[in-house]
Tab-separated table of C-alpha atoms in Angstrom:
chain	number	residue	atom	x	y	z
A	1	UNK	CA	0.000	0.000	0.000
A	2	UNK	CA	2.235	2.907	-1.348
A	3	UNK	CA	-0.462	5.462	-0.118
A	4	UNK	CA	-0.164	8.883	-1.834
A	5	UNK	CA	2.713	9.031	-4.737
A	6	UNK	CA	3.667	11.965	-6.723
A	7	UNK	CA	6.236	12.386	-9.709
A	8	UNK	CA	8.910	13.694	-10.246
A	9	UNK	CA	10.296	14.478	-6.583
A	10	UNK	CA	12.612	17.634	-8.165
A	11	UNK	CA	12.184	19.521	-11.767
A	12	UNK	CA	13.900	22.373	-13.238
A	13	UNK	CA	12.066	24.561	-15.933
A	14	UNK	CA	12.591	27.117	-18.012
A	15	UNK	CA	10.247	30.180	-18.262
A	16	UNK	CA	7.699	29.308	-21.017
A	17	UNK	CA	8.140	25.413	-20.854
A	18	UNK	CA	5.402	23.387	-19.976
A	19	UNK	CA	5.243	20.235	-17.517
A	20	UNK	CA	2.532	17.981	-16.328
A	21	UNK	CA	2.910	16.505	-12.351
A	22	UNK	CA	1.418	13.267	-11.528
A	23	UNK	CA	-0.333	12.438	-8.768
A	24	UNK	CA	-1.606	8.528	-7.798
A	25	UNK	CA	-2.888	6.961	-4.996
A	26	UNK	CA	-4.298	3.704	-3.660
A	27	UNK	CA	-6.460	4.068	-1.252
A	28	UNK	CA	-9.495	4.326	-3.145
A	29	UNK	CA	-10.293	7.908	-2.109
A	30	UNK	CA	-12.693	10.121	-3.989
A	31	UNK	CA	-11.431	13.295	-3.637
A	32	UNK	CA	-8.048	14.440	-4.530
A	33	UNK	CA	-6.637	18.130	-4.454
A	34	UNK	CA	-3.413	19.853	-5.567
A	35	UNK	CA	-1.749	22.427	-2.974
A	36	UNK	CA	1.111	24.874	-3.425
A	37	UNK	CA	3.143	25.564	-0.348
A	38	UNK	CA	5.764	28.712	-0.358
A	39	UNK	CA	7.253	29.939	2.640
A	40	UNK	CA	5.305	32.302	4.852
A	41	UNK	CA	1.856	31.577	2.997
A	42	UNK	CA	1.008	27.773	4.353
A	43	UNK	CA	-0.470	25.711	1.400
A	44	UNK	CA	-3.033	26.820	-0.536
A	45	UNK	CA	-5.361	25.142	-2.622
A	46	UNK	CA	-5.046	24.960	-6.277
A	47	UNK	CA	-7.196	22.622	-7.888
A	48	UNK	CA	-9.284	19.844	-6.678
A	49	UNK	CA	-11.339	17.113	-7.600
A	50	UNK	CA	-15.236	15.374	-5.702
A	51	UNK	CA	-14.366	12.426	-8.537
A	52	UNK	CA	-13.241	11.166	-11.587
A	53	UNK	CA	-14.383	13.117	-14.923
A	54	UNK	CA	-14.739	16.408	-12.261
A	55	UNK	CA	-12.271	19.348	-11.121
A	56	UNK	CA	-12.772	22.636	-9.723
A	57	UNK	CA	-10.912	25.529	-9.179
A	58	UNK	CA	-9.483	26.345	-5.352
A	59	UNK	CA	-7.798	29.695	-4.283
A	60	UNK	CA	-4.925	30.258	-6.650
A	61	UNK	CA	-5.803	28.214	-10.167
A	62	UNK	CA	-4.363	30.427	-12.348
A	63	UNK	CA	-1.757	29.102	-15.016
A	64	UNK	CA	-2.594	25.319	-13.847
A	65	UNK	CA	-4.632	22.832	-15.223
A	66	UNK	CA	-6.058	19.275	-14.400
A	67	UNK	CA	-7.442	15.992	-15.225
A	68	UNK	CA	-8.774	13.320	-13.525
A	69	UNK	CA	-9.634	10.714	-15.872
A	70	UNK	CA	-8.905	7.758	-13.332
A	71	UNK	CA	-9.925	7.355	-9.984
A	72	UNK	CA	-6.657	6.990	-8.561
A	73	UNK	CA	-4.992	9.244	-10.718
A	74	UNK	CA	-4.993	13.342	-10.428
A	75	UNK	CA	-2.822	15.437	-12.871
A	76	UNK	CA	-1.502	18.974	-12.803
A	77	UNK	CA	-0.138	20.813	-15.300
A	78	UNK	CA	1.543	23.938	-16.108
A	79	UNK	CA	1.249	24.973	-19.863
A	80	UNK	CA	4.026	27.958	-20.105
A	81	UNK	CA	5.789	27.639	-16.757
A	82	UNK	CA	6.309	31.137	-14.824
A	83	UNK	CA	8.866	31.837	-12.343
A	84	UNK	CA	5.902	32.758	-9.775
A	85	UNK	CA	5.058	29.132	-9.995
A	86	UNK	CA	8.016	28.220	-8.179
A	87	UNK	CA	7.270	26.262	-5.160
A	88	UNK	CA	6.664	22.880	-3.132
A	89	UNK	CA	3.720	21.363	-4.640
A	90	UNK	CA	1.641	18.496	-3.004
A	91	UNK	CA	-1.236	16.994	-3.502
A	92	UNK	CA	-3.472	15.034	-1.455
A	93	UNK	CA	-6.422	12.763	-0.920
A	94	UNK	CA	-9.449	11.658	1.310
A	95	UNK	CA	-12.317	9.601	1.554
A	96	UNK	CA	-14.618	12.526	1.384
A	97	UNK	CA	-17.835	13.306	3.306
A	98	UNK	CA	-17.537	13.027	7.434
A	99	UNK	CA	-13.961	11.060	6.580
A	100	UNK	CA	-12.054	14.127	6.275
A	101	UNK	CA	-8.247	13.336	7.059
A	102	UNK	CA	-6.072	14.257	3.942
A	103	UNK	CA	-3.268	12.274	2.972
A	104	UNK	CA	-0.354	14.059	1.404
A	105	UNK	CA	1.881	13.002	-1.007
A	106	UNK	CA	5.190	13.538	-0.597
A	107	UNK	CA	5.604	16.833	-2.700
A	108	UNK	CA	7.462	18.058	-5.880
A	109	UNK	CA	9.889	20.475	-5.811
A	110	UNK	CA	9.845	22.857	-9.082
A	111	UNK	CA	11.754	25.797	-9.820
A	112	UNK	CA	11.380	28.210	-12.581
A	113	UNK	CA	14.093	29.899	-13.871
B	1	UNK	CA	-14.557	31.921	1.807
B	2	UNK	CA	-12.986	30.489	4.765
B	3	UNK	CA	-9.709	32.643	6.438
B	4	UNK	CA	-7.685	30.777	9.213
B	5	UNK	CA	-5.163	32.673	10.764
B	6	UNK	CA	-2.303	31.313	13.187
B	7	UNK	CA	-0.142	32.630	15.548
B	8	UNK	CA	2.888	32.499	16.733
B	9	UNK	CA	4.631	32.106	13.233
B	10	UNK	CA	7.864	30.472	15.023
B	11	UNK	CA	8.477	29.461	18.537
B	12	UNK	CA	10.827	28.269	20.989
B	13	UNK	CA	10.753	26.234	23.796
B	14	UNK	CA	12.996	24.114	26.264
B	15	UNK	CA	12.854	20.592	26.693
B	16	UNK	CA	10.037	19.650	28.655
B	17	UNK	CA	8.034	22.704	28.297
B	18	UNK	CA	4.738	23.035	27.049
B	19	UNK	CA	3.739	24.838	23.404
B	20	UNK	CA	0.555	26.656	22.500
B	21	UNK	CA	-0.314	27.144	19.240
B	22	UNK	CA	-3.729	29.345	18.090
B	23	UNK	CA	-6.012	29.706	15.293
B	24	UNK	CA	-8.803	31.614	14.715
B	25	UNK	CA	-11.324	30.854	11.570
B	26	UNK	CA	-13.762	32.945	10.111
B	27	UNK	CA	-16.533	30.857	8.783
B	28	UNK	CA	-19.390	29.663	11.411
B	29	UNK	CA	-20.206	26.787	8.913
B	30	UNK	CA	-16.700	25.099	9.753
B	31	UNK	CA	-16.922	22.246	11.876
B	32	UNK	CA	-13.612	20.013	11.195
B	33	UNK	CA	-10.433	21.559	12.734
B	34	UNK	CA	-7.456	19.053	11.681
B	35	UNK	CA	-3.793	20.168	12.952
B	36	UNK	CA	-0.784	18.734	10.616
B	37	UNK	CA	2.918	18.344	11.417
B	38	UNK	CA	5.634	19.090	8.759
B	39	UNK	CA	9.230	18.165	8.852
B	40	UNK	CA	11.714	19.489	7.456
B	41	UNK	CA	11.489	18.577	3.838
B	42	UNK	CA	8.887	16.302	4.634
B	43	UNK	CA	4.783	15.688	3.781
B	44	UNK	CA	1.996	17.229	6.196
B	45	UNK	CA	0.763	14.823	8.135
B	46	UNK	CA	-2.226	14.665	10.517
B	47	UNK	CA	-1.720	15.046	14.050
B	48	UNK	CA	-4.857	15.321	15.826
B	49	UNK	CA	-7.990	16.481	14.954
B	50	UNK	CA	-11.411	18.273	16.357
B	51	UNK	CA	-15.034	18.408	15.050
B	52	UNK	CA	-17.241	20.977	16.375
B	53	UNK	CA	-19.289	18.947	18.713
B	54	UNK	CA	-16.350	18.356	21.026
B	55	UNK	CA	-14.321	21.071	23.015
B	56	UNK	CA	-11.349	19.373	23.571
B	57	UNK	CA	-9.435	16.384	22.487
B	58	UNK	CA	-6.451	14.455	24.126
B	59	UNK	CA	-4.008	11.794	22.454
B	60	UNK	CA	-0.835	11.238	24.977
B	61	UNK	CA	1.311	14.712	24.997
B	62	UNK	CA	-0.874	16.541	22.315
B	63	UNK	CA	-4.518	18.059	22.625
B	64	UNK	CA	-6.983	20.263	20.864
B	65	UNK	CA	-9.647	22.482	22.022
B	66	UNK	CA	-12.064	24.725	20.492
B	67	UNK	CA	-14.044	27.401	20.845
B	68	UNK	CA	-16.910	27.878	17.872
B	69	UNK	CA	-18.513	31.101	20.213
B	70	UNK	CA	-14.701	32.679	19.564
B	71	UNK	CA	-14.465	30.502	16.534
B	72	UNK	CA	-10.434	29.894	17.600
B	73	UNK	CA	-8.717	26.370	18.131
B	74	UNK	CA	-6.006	25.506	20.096
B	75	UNK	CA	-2.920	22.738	19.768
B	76	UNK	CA	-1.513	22.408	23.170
B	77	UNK	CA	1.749	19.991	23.443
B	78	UNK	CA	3.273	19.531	27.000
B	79	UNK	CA	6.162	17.674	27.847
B	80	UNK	CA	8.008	18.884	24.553
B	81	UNK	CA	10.854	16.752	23.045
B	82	UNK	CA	13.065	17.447	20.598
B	83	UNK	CA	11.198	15.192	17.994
B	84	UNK	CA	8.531	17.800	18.619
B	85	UNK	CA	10.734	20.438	16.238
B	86	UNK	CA	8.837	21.248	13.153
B	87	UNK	CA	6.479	23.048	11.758
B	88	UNK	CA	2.471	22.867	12.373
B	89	UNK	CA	-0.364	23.846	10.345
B	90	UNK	CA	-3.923	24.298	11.735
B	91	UNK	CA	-6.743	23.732	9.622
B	92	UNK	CA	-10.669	24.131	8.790
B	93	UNK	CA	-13.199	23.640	6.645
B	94	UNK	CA	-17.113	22.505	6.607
B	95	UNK	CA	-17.898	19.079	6.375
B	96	UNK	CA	-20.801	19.136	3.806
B	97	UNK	CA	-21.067	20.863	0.200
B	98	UNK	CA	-17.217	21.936	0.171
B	99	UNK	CA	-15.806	18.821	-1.094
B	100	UNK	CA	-13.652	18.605	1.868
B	101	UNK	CA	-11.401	21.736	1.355
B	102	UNK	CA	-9.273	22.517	3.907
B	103	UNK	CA	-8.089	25.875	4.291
B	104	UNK	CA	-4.772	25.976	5.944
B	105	UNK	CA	-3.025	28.582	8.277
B	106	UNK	CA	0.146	30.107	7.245
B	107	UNK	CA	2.246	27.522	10.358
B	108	UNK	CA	4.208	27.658	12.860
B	109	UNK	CA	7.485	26.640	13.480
B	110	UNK	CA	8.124	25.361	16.704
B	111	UNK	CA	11.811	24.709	18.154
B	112	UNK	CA	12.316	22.714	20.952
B	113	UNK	CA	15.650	23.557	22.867
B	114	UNK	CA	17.737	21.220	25.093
């Protein structure tokens, strides 16, 4: 039981590339979300998802995008990578409804030069 | 939307000391108040957790309480050990028609000293 997964652990960019991040987990959770951390600010919701086929935005969605077209499977991507978009990213995953603990994966680190 | 703020941003203790922690939310609809732990280069990972028909909660050294009339929370750790040294996030959100969302506070990091 590998729990929450994410890939790559550490990624370099250029301004203006693109990259996707992957994010997988077994534990047959419905909801799945993708947080940004940076120092000072906490982590802060960028996209999430109620279930496969659905996503919604959270607080800070610009220049992201996502897909969820498994179950245990939630994407992020950046199309033209900015240097704002440096940061920790994470995502995570619950059960949903009164089973609220999130499980977090353990994080990509991306700079953008 | 949901604001949590959480204060002190960093602090220090000695060895065997206790630590207080305390957020403060803004929406009266929240009624889950999980509290994370975050090593250094590490994941968040749950520590303890409060829903809003409880006032306090208790696992060994580390406890919660809450306040909804104040609407502020509480992480209270006594007997601190160095293992204790990292940084903690409080949390909230409502349990129905959110899809879960926590919204996080900005942390704290605690330091315990020997």
């Amino acid at each position: 039981n590998a729990g929450v997964t994410q890939t790559p652990k550490f990624r370099v960019l250029k301004t203006g590339q693109s990259m996707t991040l992957l994010c997988a987990q077994d534990m047959n959770h419905e909801y799945m979300y993708w947080y940004r951390q940076d120092p000072g600010m906490g982590l802060r919701l960028i996209h999430y998802s109620v279930g496969e086929g659905t996503t919604a935005k959270g607080e800070v969605p610009d220049g992201y995008n996502v897909s969820r077209l498994k179950k245990q499977n939630f994407l992020l991507g950046l199309e033209s990578a900015a240097p704002s978009q440096t940061s920790v990213y994470f995502c995570a995953s619950t059960y949903g409804g009164t089973d609220n603990e999130q499980f977090f994966g353990p994080g990509t680190r991306l700079t953008v030069l | 939307g949901e604001n949590v703020e959480q204060h002190p941003s960093t602090l220090s203790v000695q060895e065997g000391d206790s630590a207080v922690i305390k957020c403060t939310y803004s929406d009266s609809a929240s009624n889950y108040f999980p509290w994370y732990k975050q090593e250094l280069g590490k994941r968040p990972q749950l520590i303890i957790d409060i829903r809003s028909n409880v006032g306090e909660k208790k696992d060994q050294r580390i406890a919660v309480t809450l306040n909804k009339t104040a609407k502020h929370f509480s992480l209270h750790i006594t007997e601190t050990q160095p293992e204790d040294s990292a940084v903690y996030f409080c949390a909230a959100t409502p349990d129905t028609g959110t899809a879960s969302k926590l919204t996080f506070g900005t942390g704290t990091r605690l330091q315990v000293t020997l």
